[in-house]
DNA sequence: TTGAAAGCGCTAACAG
DNA sequence: CTGTTAGCGCTTTCAA
């Protein structure tokens, strides 16, 4: 009497979707052949392939990428961390990223940090749990924990890219690829633009967001350049909240700056600048005659103001596309991601015209 | 002589990251206990938990969510499909989504369709491969293939939500939850707003994007309401490309409309309206005196124009937050996602003032 | 050109 | 409170 012990079949906890196995059964082959059909189609006989194709259609099979990823150890997930997805300045970057990833078989896993470094670390930890094949973070300022996570990831061959910044430290090890531009240089160019137009008493109105390091750095560059030229320069921190209203609020500070008659101001962003511009128009202060204004961001708003706002155009979408291309290349070649400095442009419009 | 056949250890293809096993070894327990430590901490003894905690810190372990998901059959991925992430109108929705998902253990998988229904289907198919626990798509117009995929997903218990629309068909089966608002109603309200101000010859300037069904529907509502009131109404399709320039281009068409002296126009979006507004100002056409203008979207730009642009404020961020809440609830309760109509507001500013 | 066996990292079910 | 066993859906050797 053979002791056949019927092992109690454990309850299946399937997800309802057809699996490789279902396709294989219909096509009368084994699972591996179907798997191969997807990965190396030309290793599968013509008629077998035809049967499989038929079976896929019949079952409505869609391969489970998680299982595939787990088994292969290769990841097709690109995880990105952005301060605020809704901010126009980043929205186009994300769109660029999504476009760059489209039809490459890679997917975009996205999270926002709300400009908080602590949240960035927490979110990064969560994203790392999905075993992404690439990591994209914004800026080069992070908590120690974030840096450790990024370094560990990079050590296991995962490309890490910092976007929206480019300030490589010569000879500093353990850095990540940077795709963006140098904010200090932009700040210097902004100051130079105003100095060129004869201004000697300048102001920089900084972002009210404490963690907007890039805006602060532009301010530092601005101040350095102005000082080097012997100009007077003050820095104002805008209020938090609606940037436009914050700009309006900054107007008085600019007009009443102690001991200095400010004739030109640069801003952390166009919204701030437009707020001041509107306020100036309403108060009868001539722009650029009495006060020249220079924004940052090149949003549609500024271009339509009268006088039109001079500004700096950052490579918003390009950053996203370049980051996608960089991580894709790095994942394909197994080499580290490459930094790249992307071009920006100072767009001179009426708000900084010298001819009144 | 015992026949110990050393089974040739297959090459490990680990990913470098520590696993449950590594933590277990350090903590001197088995993997399952560590697993339990994460999922049901109070079923683990105090000192065991302490050892595990220590081991996690020591190894830098981060759980592999893909493996967890595969094993448990539960998915914590929310996949969303958006026409264009960079468009300001959707950017805030995504931010709302990301915020709503933050710290819930769920992750946002995002793709953009570029307003193409074919691309939507392709992208959806790709996203479905990641076995998401919820699906969010934009609008209620899809290819047949998209609908089938969504239906199959819903049939297996995955909540499906259509955002940015709300037009439930009474008694139509196989529909999905809708979170947004009714565009036809908005269109009617826009017409009513202008009719109220005594206009009898209206125009609607539609989006140049052929697949922007929501803009078209607002147009239909607009026309219906205007006709019902006995007003004359024409529809213009804006050019594709930069919406602002398209608006400028539409100005001539509005002024030279055959056989009708248009006194008020509504637009598919604020940018279009602002383009016309700028052109009108430059050509010396009084707004709202000779031409009243009504936008849609409530972007900062319109609020700052002079005259300030009347517009409709859609619940941009609210849609994202509500969608996140809806799918989260549905995933938790195993019940279908609930539709909801979100409030919008017609904001009357100077561009439609009746007192010149 | 196809298949068998082993295993990716984790969890469910069922003991103990 | 902790462990054993089986298996999620797929891919990777290796063998035929």
XYZ file of C-alpha atoms (C1' of nucleotides) in Angstrom:
744
model
C 0.000 0.000 0.000
C 1.831 3.021 -1.182
C 1.913 5.813 1.293
C 0.831 8.602 -0.900
C 0.253 11.481 1.351
C -1.782 14.062 -0.420
C -0.173 17.288 0.590
C -2.990 19.667 1.344
C -2.946 22.142 -1.480
C -2.508 25.526 0.068
C -4.854 28.173 -0.911
C -3.824 29.917 -4.031
C -3.572 33.617 -3.638
C -3.382 34.618 -7.220
C -4.191 38.075 -8.433
C -6.598 37.138 -11.148
C -4.337 38.147 -13.952
C -3.125 35.493 -16.356
C 0.442 34.339 -15.885
C 3.151 32.962 -18.059
C 1.818 29.572 -17.132
C -1.624 30.274 -18.519
C -0.187 31.390 -21.809
C 2.089 28.386 -21.911
C -0.808 26.000 -21.401
C -2.820 27.544 -24.173
C 0.167 27.576 -26.507
C 1.107 24.039 -25.530
C 4.622 24.847 -24.479
C 6.328 25.396 -21.139
C 6.566 28.704 -19.361
C 10.175 29.192 -20.203
C 9.460 29.198 -23.898
C 6.914 31.939 -23.465
C 9.372 33.852 -21.337
C 11.930 33.466 -24.054
C 9.442 34.603 -26.630
C 9.446 37.970 -24.901
C 13.126 38.293 -24.231
C 14.762 36.566 -27.186
C 12.098 36.027 -29.825
C 14.484 34.803 -32.459
C 15.401 31.811 -30.344
C 11.834 30.591 -30.667
C 10.627 28.634 -33.685
C 8.308 30.415 -36.072
C 5.237 28.300 -35.488
C 5.800 28.110 -31.748
C 5.999 31.872 -31.716
C 2.774 32.084 -33.656
C 0.996 29.854 -31.166
C 2.343 31.897 -28.302
C 1.297 35.131 -29.927
C -2.169 33.712 -30.333
C -2.256 32.549 -26.721
C -1.182 35.962 -25.467
C -4.001 37.629 -27.337
C -6.456 35.037 -26.166
C -5.527 35.334 -22.508
C -4.845 39.045 -22.470
C -1.541 38.335 -20.812
C 0.601 41.216 -19.605
C 3.957 40.194 -18.133
C 4.416 40.903 -14.449
C 7.367 43.254 -14.357
C 7.889 42.932 -10.645
C 8.374 39.219 -10.877
C 10.620 39.689 -13.861
C 12.669 42.277 -12.091
C 12.975 40.162 -8.995
C 14.109 37.157 -10.951
C 16.499 38.956 -13.228
C 17.953 41.360 -10.718
C 17.677 44.109 -13.275
C 15.521 47.081 -12.504
C 13.635 49.212 -14.951
C 12.380 51.679 -12.436
C 13.687 55.209 -12.387
C 12.889 56.877 -9.098
C 12.842 60.651 -8.895
C 12.577 63.008 -5.975
C 11.347 66.535 -6.677
C 10.772 69.379 -4.205
C 7.384 70.309 -5.590
C 5.855 68.701 -8.617
C 3.313 71.470 -8.975
C 5.882 74.235 -9.266
C 6.056 75.248 -12.878
C 9.803 75.185 -12.739
C 9.875 71.460 -11.976
C 6.760 70.356 -13.817
C 8.459 70.624 -17.175
C 11.471 68.761 -15.879
C 9.242 65.867 -14.893
C 7.533 65.977 -18.238
C 10.969 65.846 -19.853
C 11.859 62.881 -17.692
C 8.653 61.066 -18.554
C 9.191 61.719 -22.237
C 12.768 60.575 -22.070
C 11.673 57.332 -20.472
C 8.725 56.734 -22.756
C 8.878 53.518 -24.768
C 12.160 52.499 -23.218
C 10.547 49.938 -20.962
C 11.455 52.028 -17.954
C 8.963 53.486 -15.560
C 9.002 56.659 -13.508
C 8.436 56.409 -9.786
C 7.901 59.883 -8.430
C 7.769 61.493 -5.026
C 7.854 65.044 -3.761
C 9.810 66.334 -0.815
C 8.084 69.648 -0.211
C 11.544 71.242 -0.075
C 12.285 69.385 3.161
C 15.557 67.505 3.472
C 14.141 65.251 6.165
C 11.229 64.355 3.977
C 13.649 63.787 1.135
C 15.478 61.194 3.197
C 12.267 59.456 4.221
C 10.972 59.435 0.669
C 14.271 58.219 -0.684
C 14.269 55.359 1.778
C 10.804 54.429 0.603
C 11.790 54.627 -3.041
C 14.921 52.558 -2.518
C 12.644 49.803 -1.262
C 11.310 49.440 -4.786
C 14.779 48.515 -5.983
C 15.001 51.198 -8.619
C 17.552 50.922 -11.384
C 18.333 54.629 -11.165
C 17.926 57.421 -8.675
C 17.309 61.059 -9.477
C 17.310 63.675 -6.754
C 17.047 67.428 -6.901
C 20.025 69.533 -5.917
C 23.228 68.655 -4.156
C 22.252 69.442 -0.586
C 21.002 66.484 1.393
C 20.973 65.070 4.888
C 23.793 62.752 5.877
C 21.345 59.868 5.748
C 20.310 60.729 2.226
C 23.922 60.883 1.141
C 24.601 57.508 2.700
C 21.626 55.958 0.937
C 22.675 57.460 -2.371
C 26.239 56.318 -1.904
C 25.177 52.792 -1.050
C 22.984 52.729 -4.096
C 25.755 53.973 -6.303
C 28.095 51.416 -4.793
C 25.781 48.644 -5.988
C 25.888 50.024 -9.508
C 22.780 52.160 -9.479
C 23.291 55.457 -11.291
C 22.556 58.476 -9.134
C 21.949 61.872 -10.665
C 21.462 65.195 -8.993
C 19.446 67.508 -11.172
C 19.018 71.253 -11.293
C 22.531 71.872 -10.109
C 26.062 71.758 -11.400
C 28.853 72.612 -9.038
C 31.386 69.812 -9.173
C 34.013 69.964 -6.461
C 37.351 69.212 -8.071
C 38.891 66.255 -6.327
C 35.984 65.559 -4.026
C 35.233 61.851 -3.998
C 31.853 60.289 -3.423
C 30.037 62.810 -5.517
C 27.159 62.123 -7.797
C 26.582 63.062 -11.378
C 25.057 66.493 -11.698
C 22.812 67.589 -14.517
C 21.891 71.209 -14.435
C 23.698 74.477 -14.272
C 25.688 76.561 -11.862
C 23.483 78.845 -9.853
C 26.281 80.957 -8.533
C 27.320 81.693 -12.095
C 23.768 82.654 -12.931
C 23.735 84.994 -9.947
C 26.954 86.581 -11.106
C 25.591 87.005 -14.601
C 22.478 88.620 -13.215
C 24.557 91.133 -11.304
C 26.784 91.735 -14.302
C 23.729 92.418 -16.417
C 22.605 95.142 -14.039
C 26.093 96.531 -13.481
C 26.554 96.759 -17.233
C 23.548 99.016 -17.320
C 25.172 101.426 -14.940
C 23.479 100.446 -11.700
C 25.567 100.822 -8.567
C 23.037 100.096 -5.861
C 21.574 96.641 -6.218
C 19.345 94.274 -4.330
C 18.669 90.558 -4.457
C 15.288 89.374 -3.312
C 15.739 85.798 -2.204
C 13.163 83.040 -2.064
C 11.169 82.752 1.127
C 11.642 78.999 1.019
C 14.488 78.303 3.415
C 15.495 75.133 1.611
C 15.668 76.649 -1.853
C 19.435 76.461 -1.815
C 19.658 77.138 -5.483
C 17.992 80.509 -5.095
C 20.305 81.313 -2.205
C 23.319 80.408 -4.294
C 22.225 82.666 -7.087
C 22.013 85.356 -4.427
C 25.530 84.631 -3.273
C 26.849 84.864 -6.794
C 24.914 88.058 -7.299
C 26.318 89.660 -4.171
C 29.866 88.538 -4.887
C 29.807 89.960 -8.374
C 28.244 93.215 -7.249
C 30.740 93.659 -4.441
C 33.635 92.863 -6.734
C 32.460 95.684 -8.955
C 32.291 98.030 -6.009
C 28.529 98.309 -6.084
C 26.303 98.483 -3.055
C 24.142 95.417 -2.640
C 21.546 94.255 -0.150
C 19.733 90.961 0.191
C 16.084 90.676 1.103
C 14.303 87.502 1.998
C 10.814 87.337 0.554
C 7.885 86.213 2.662
C 6.663 82.662 2.329
C 3.334 81.917 0.699
C 2.178 83.141 -2.694
C 5.300 84.358 -4.446
C 3.448 87.056 -6.268
C 2.104 88.587 -3.094
C 5.490 88.174 -1.484
C 6.875 90.225 -4.348
C 4.359 92.964 -3.756
C 5.359 92.888 -0.115
C 9.031 93.207 -0.977
C 8.442 96.388 -2.913
C 8.393 98.626 0.124
C 11.552 97.067 1.490
C 13.283 97.821 -1.772
C 12.138 101.427 -1.846
C 12.932 102.103 1.775
C 16.228 100.260 2.074
C 18.217 102.092 4.706
C 20.950 104.326 3.404
C 20.762 103.165 -0.180
C 18.726 104.196 -3.141
C 18.277 100.887 -4.894
C 17.982 101.299 -8.644
C 17.956 97.671 -9.700
C 16.822 94.415 -8.174
C 17.201 90.774 -9.086
C 14.859 88.062 -7.851
C 14.860 84.432 -6.951
C 12.036 83.927 -9.408
C 9.814 85.660 -11.914
C 6.772 85.648 -9.683
C 8.523 87.674 -7.053
C 9.750 90.085 -9.718
C 6.298 90.427 -11.242
C 4.839 91.192 -7.848
C 7.249 94.072 -7.458
C 6.618 95.145 -11.020
C 2.868 95.324 -10.504
C 3.318 97.214 -7.285
C 5.706 99.626 -8.947
C 3.277 100.299 -11.770
C 0.480 100.919 -9.335
C 2.621 103.222 -7.219
C 3.805 105.165 -10.188
C 7.410 104.077 -9.907
C 8.911 103.822 -13.365
C 10.349 100.491 -14.456
C 13.094 100.344 -15.531
C 13.638 104.113 -15.193
C 13.541 104.320 -11.424
C 13.835 100.634 -10.687
C 15.178 97.941 -12.993
C 13.904 94.414 -12.433
C 15.439 91.062 -13.313
C 13.683 87.785 -12.680
C 14.546 84.116 -12.920
C 12.654 81.275 -14.534
C 11.276 82.764 -17.737
C 7.646 81.980 -17.097
C 5.036 83.139 -19.622
C 3.805 85.709 -17.145
C 6.925 87.828 -17.278
C 7.076 87.901 -21.027
C 3.611 89.371 -21.181
C 4.042 92.090 -18.617
C 4.517 95.662 -19.770
C 7.319 96.389 -19.412
C 8.246 92.794 -20.228
C 10.379 91.214 -17.548
C 14.029 90.517 -18.141
C 14.867 87.108 -16.798
C 17.025 84.017 -16.926
C 15.749 81.036 -18.848
C 16.782 77.810 -17.130
C 16.780 74.578 -19.149
C 13.678 73.260 -17.426
C 12.619 70.475 -19.759
C 16.148 69.815 -20.968
C 17.190 68.856 -17.460
C 14.553 66.147 -17.404
C 15.400 64.843 -20.829
C 19.128 64.892 -20.133
C 18.658 63.134 -16.814
C 16.580 60.430 -18.485
C 19.186 59.997 -21.186
C 22.002 59.893 -18.648
C 20.499 57.222 -16.435
C 19.388 55.187 -19.446
C 22.900 55.269 -20.837
C 24.408 54.447 -17.491
C 22.055 51.527 -16.976
C 22.908 50.203 -20.418
C 26.652 50.575 -20.180
C 27.028 49.846 -16.479
C 29.183 52.912 -16.214
C 28.551 55.768 -13.856
C 26.219 58.519 -14.976
C 27.879 61.542 -16.513
C 27.501 65.070 -15.242
C 26.558 67.744 -17.668
C 26.236 71.486 -17.515
C 23.216 72.625 -19.430
C 22.970 76.057 -21.011
C 20.830 78.809 -19.607
C 20.252 82.257 -21.063
C 19.809 85.704 -19.708
C 16.938 87.225 -21.600
C 17.059 90.966 -21.636
C 13.693 92.588 -22.024
C 12.251 95.960 -21.172
C 12.403 95.755 -17.383
C 16.161 96.230 -17.471
C 16.400 98.458 -20.543
C 18.816 101.287 -20.065
C 16.959 103.574 -22.434
C 14.338 104.454 -19.940
C 32.226 6.557 1.958
C 29.253 8.784 1.954
C 28.213 9.976 -1.401
C 28.042 13.598 -0.748
C 27.530 15.185 -4.073
C 28.309 18.798 -3.808
C 25.612 20.391 -5.851
C 27.383 23.042 -7.846
C 26.331 26.247 -6.245
C 24.815 28.367 -8.919
C 26.148 31.767 -9.298
C 24.489 34.178 -6.986
C 23.086 37.162 -8.745
C 22.351 39.275 -5.775
C 21.910 42.975 -6.007
C 24.320 43.914 -3.311
C 21.655 45.101 -0.963
C 21.188 43.296 2.340
C 18.180 41.005 2.535
C 15.921 39.745 5.228
C 18.302 36.862 5.565
C 21.259 39.082 6.370
C 19.318 40.843 9.077
C 18.101 37.534 10.462
C 21.601 36.171 10.687
C 22.873 39.185 12.557
C 19.877 39.172 14.887
C 20.142 35.408 15.376
C 16.605 34.665 14.318
C 15.018 33.371 11.141
C 13.886 35.479 8.262
C 10.244 35.155 9.063
C 10.714 36.755 12.429
C 12.320 39.758 10.842
C 9.543 39.865 8.308
C 7.053 39.766 11.117
C 8.920 42.500 12.913
C 7.972 44.770 10.053
C 4.415 43.656 9.521
C 3.208 42.770 13.030
C 5.745 44.132 15.489
C 3.679 43.297 18.546
C 3.883 39.613 17.772
C 7.629 39.789 18.326
C 9.204 39.619 21.782
C 10.723 42.795 23.137
C 14.325 41.659 23.223
C 14.064 39.894 19.877
C 12.708 43.100 18.416
C 15.591 45.022 19.931
C 18.119 42.669 18.378
C 16.378 42.955 15.039
C 16.270 46.722 15.237
C 19.958 46.709 15.936
C 20.632 44.352 13.054
C 18.640 46.515 10.667
C 20.678 49.555 11.590
C 23.871 47.620 11.338
C 23.137 46.204 7.908
C 21.314 49.212 6.512
C 18.515 46.942 5.450
C 15.648 48.330 3.408
C 12.874 45.831 2.634
C 12.434 44.930 -1.009
C 8.895 46.011 -1.775
C 8.737 44.174 -5.060
C 9.426 40.873 -3.420
C 6.965 41.705 -0.680
C 4.318 42.652 -3.146
C 4.886 39.554 -5.207
C 4.641 37.318 -2.200
C 1.674 38.990 -0.607
C -0.300 39.676 -3.719
C -1.067 43.137 -2.431
C 0.083 46.118 -4.405
C 1.046 49.483 -3.056
C 1.624 51.091 -6.384
C -0.726 53.756 -7.668
C -0.287 54.228 -11.384
C -1.405 57.468 -12.978
C -1.698 58.531 -16.600
C -1.662 62.249 -17.338
C -1.848 64.004 -20.731
C 1.000 66.376 -20.003
C 2.763 66.573 -16.683
C 4.306 69.903 -17.567
C 1.004 71.647 -18.166
C 0.298 73.829 -15.188
C -3.226 72.560 -15.042
C -2.108 68.989 -14.364
C 1.065 69.685 -12.429
C -0.834 70.636 -9.334
C -3.034 67.595 -9.645
C 0.028 65.394 -9.605
C 1.419 67.269 -6.658
C -1.902 66.689 -4.896
C -1.695 63.016 -5.743
C 1.859 62.743 -4.468
C 0.912 64.525 -1.266
C -2.110 62.352 -0.746
C 0.033 59.246 -1.107
C 2.877 60.497 1.049
C 3.608 58.387 4.133
C 0.908 55.899 3.277
C 3.383 53.332 2.029
C 2.055 53.758 -1.466
C 4.085 54.913 -4.379
C 3.202 56.901 -7.470
C 4.044 55.464 -10.861
C 3.559 58.163 -13.440
C 3.396 58.336 -17.199
C 2.300 60.950 -19.697
C 0.229 60.363 -22.787
C 0.878 63.565 -24.698
C -2.894 63.835 -25.202
C -2.828 60.774 -27.444
C -5.338 58.003 -26.812
C -3.117 55.484 -28.558
C -0.215 56.417 -26.370
C -2.508 56.218 -23.396
C -3.310 52.628 -24.210
C 0.330 51.722 -24.714
C 1.345 53.415 -21.496
C -1.487 51.836 -19.584
C -0.438 48.415 -20.796
C 3.067 49.116 -19.587
C 1.840 50.334 -16.223
C -0.439 47.347 -15.739
C 2.650 45.180 -16.016
C 3.807 46.613 -12.703
C 0.747 45.166 -11.023
C -0.481 48.438 -9.574
C -3.003 48.431 -6.763
C -4.871 51.343 -8.295
C -5.204 52.987 -11.669
C -5.797 56.658 -12.332
C -6.438 57.935 -15.820
C -7.353 61.350 -17.116
C -10.757 61.917 -18.625
C -13.429 59.508 -19.719
C -12.521 59.144 -23.390
C -10.302 56.210 -24.190
C -9.619 53.667 -26.900
C -11.522 50.407 -26.751
C -8.322 48.677 -25.725
C -7.822 51.075 -22.844
C -11.358 50.485 -21.663
C -10.851 46.748 -21.793
C -7.666 46.967 -19.786
C -9.333 49.182 -17.222
C -12.314 46.905 -16.996
C -10.162 43.831 -16.542
C -8.250 45.599 -13.823
C -11.416 46.641 -12.092
C -12.735 43.108 -12.368
C -9.754 41.863 -10.377
C -10.483 44.331 -7.636
C -8.212 47.185 -8.651
C -9.837 50.579 -8.179
C -9.951 52.641 -11.338
C -10.519 56.378 -11.237
C -10.988 58.819 -14.063
C -9.919 62.282 -13.035
C -10.684 65.722 -14.356
C -14.141 64.748 -15.459
C -17.517 64.032 -14.009
C -20.298 63.036 -16.342
C -21.848 59.846 -15.000
C -24.219 58.156 -17.418
C -27.236 57.093 -15.424
C -27.673 53.376 -15.808
C -24.577 52.802 -17.882
C -22.714 49.778 -16.561
C -19.003 49.226 -16.734
C -18.179 52.780 -15.869
C -15.379 53.911 -13.653
C -15.337 56.250 -10.732
C -14.968 59.848 -11.823
C -13.348 62.555 -9.763
C -13.583 65.983 -11.250
C -16.287 68.220 -12.520
C -18.687 68.534 -15.413
C -17.171 70.479 -18.251
C -20.394 70.978 -20.103
C -21.827 72.636 -17.007
C -18.798 74.877 -16.816
C -19.294 75.825 -20.452
C -22.916 76.674 -19.781
C -21.967 78.754 -16.787
C -19.416 80.597 -18.857
C -22.048 81.455 -21.448
C -24.526 82.437 -18.751
C -21.975 84.754 -17.242
C -21.577 86.593 -20.526
C -25.296 86.541 -21.358
C -26.016 88.009 -17.935
C -23.859 90.927 -18.883
C -25.978 91.631 -21.917
C -23.886 90.098 -24.635
C -25.783 88.608 -27.557
C -22.995 87.743 -29.940
C -20.580 85.292 -28.398
C -17.616 83.198 -29.398
C -15.846 80.207 -27.927
C -12.201 79.773 -28.751
C -11.470 76.093 -28.410
C -8.168 74.413 -27.669
C -5.995 73.586 -30.625
C -5.295 70.187 -29.103
C -7.644 67.806 -30.887
C -7.725 65.394 -27.967
C -8.559 67.957 -25.330
C -12.096 66.619 -25.050
C -12.741 68.526 -21.878
C -12.169 71.845 -23.613
C -14.432 70.745 -26.444
C -17.148 69.820 -23.996
C -16.964 73.169 -22.316
C -17.424 74.598 -25.794
C -20.485 72.473 -26.379
C -22.032 73.584 -23.135
C -21.202 77.150 -23.980
C -22.824 76.966 -27.391
C -25.907 75.179 -26.086
C -26.489 77.740 -23.393
C -25.933 80.664 -25.750
C -28.271 79.217 -28.377
C -30.912 78.501 -25.775
C -30.796 82.150 -24.855
C -31.152 83.155 -28.466
C -27.684 84.589 -28.736
C -25.445 84.298 -31.741
C -22.419 82.106 -31.108
C -19.450 80.956 -33.122
C -16.701 78.510 -32.320
C -13.081 79.031 -33.266
C -10.361 76.458 -33.029
C -7.088 77.919 -31.837
C -3.842 77.047 -33.546
C -1.607 74.436 -31.979
C 1.664 75.405 -30.391
C 2.194 78.110 -27.802
C -1.248 78.871 -26.429
C -0.428 82.488 -25.860
C 0.575 83.052 -29.440
C -2.417 81.040 -30.579
C -4.537 83.486 -28.620
C -2.940 86.422 -30.343
C -3.649 84.700 -33.614
C -7.278 84.180 -32.715
C -7.819 87.870 -32.143
C -8.258 88.708 -35.806
C -10.707 85.884 -36.276
C -12.794 87.225 -33.440
C -12.806 90.750 -34.794
C -13.527 89.741 -38.360
C -16.081 87.022 -37.725
C -18.390 87.010 -40.741
C -21.737 88.643 -40.211
C -21.411 89.013 -36.477
C -19.967 91.614 -34.246
C -18.661 89.528 -31.400
C -18.737 91.380 -28.110
C -17.687 88.609 -25.768
C -15.512 85.520 -26.040
C -14.806 82.583 -23.815
C -11.679 80.467 -24.085
C -10.511 76.938 -23.549
C -7.815 78.274 -21.258
C -6.395 81.418 -19.725
C -3.374 81.494 -21.969
C -5.482 81.754 -25.058
C -7.554 84.482 -23.415
C -4.480 86.399 -22.347
C -3.115 86.262 -25.859
C -6.260 87.887 -27.155
C -6.219 90.365 -24.300
C -2.679 91.474 -25.060
C -3.469 91.789 -28.723
C -6.591 93.795 -27.953
C -4.656 96.174 -25.737
C -2.037 96.678 -28.388
C -4.614 97.253 -31.106
C -6.540 99.683 -28.979
C -9.617 97.524 -28.642
C -11.182 98.135 -25.252
C -11.596 95.172 -22.902
C -14.244 94.619 -21.687
C -15.875 97.638 -23.398
C -15.619 96.428 -26.952
C -14.735 92.835 -26.216
C -15.327 90.930 -22.993
C -12.995 88.009 -22.275
C -13.484 84.939 -20.120
C -10.768 82.368 -19.574
C -10.481 78.983 -17.928
C -7.921 77.674 -15.465
C -7.237 80.609 -13.169
C -3.531 80.795 -13.694
C -1.562 83.549 -11.947
C -1.021 85.251 -15.281
C -4.644 86.193 -15.766
C -5.043 87.600 -12.314
C -2.213 90.026 -12.926
C -3.290 91.317 -16.291
C -4.917 94.721 -16.522
C -7.793 94.364 -16.962
C -7.596 91.242 -14.810
C -8.984 88.190 -16.559
C -12.276 86.693 -15.526
C -11.949 82.957 -15.440
C -13.053 79.625 -14.046
C -11.032 78.125 -11.221
C -10.937 74.341 -11.540
C -10.066 72.270 -8.460
C -6.619 71.436 -9.757
C -4.889 70.193 -6.627
C -8.103 68.974 -5.027
C -8.587 66.501 -7.855
C -5.235 64.929 -7.068
C -5.841 64.807 -3.360
C -9.357 63.429 -3.774
C -8.167 60.793 -6.221
C -5.460 59.704 -3.805
C -7.956 59.517 -0.973
C -10.446 57.611 -3.102
C -8.054 54.918 -4.236
C -6.544 54.609 -0.782
C -9.980 54.098 0.710
C -10.962 51.660 -1.986
C -7.784 49.651 -1.521
C -8.402 49.513 2.200
C -12.067 48.592 2.081
C -11.965 46.437 -1.045
C -14.946 48.362 -2.306
C -15.085 50.183 -5.588
C -13.808 53.726 -5.736
C -16.401 56.442 -5.332
C -17.060 59.167 -7.835
C -17.134 62.718 -6.674
C -17.997 66.027 -8.234
C -15.583 68.682 -7.074
C -16.501 72.354 -6.916
C -15.225 74.899 -9.385
C -15.827 78.634 -9.350
C -16.405 81.296 -11.931
C -14.244 84.216 -10.917
C -15.524 87.471 -12.274
C -12.827 90.073 -12.727
C -12.434 93.143 -14.871
C -12.296 91.511 -18.287
C -16.017 90.817 -18.151
C -17.086 93.828 -16.121
C -20.196 95.426 -17.505
C -19.261 98.879 -16.259
C -16.697 99.379 -18.904
C 15.003 25.065 -30.434
C 13.129 23.590 -25.976
C 13.038 22.173 -21.164
C 14.346 21.138 -15.996
C 15.933 22.800 -11.866
C 17.045 26.427 -8.856
C 16.307 30.650 -6.954
C 15.253 36.223 -6.783
C 13.437 38.278 -1.654
C 9.625 37.991 0.531
C 4.997 36.398 2.879
C 0.875 33.143 3.955
C -0.523 29.331 6.255
C 0.113 26.228 9.591
C 2.447 24.195 13.207
C 4.799 24.130 17.628
C 6.272 34.019 20.489
C 9.049 31.554 16.677
C 9.892 28.400 12.961
C 8.762 25.302 8.761
C 7.124 24.763 4.343
C 5.417 26.248 0.053
C 5.050 29.438 -3.385
C 4.193 34.582 -5.608
C 5.637 34.988 -11.317
C 9.439 35.224 -13.446
C 14.520 34.373 -15.231
C 18.871 32.134 -15.086
C 22.086 28.590 -15.706
C 22.774 24.247 -17.668
C 21.432 20.254 -20.299
C 19.256 17.989 -24.048
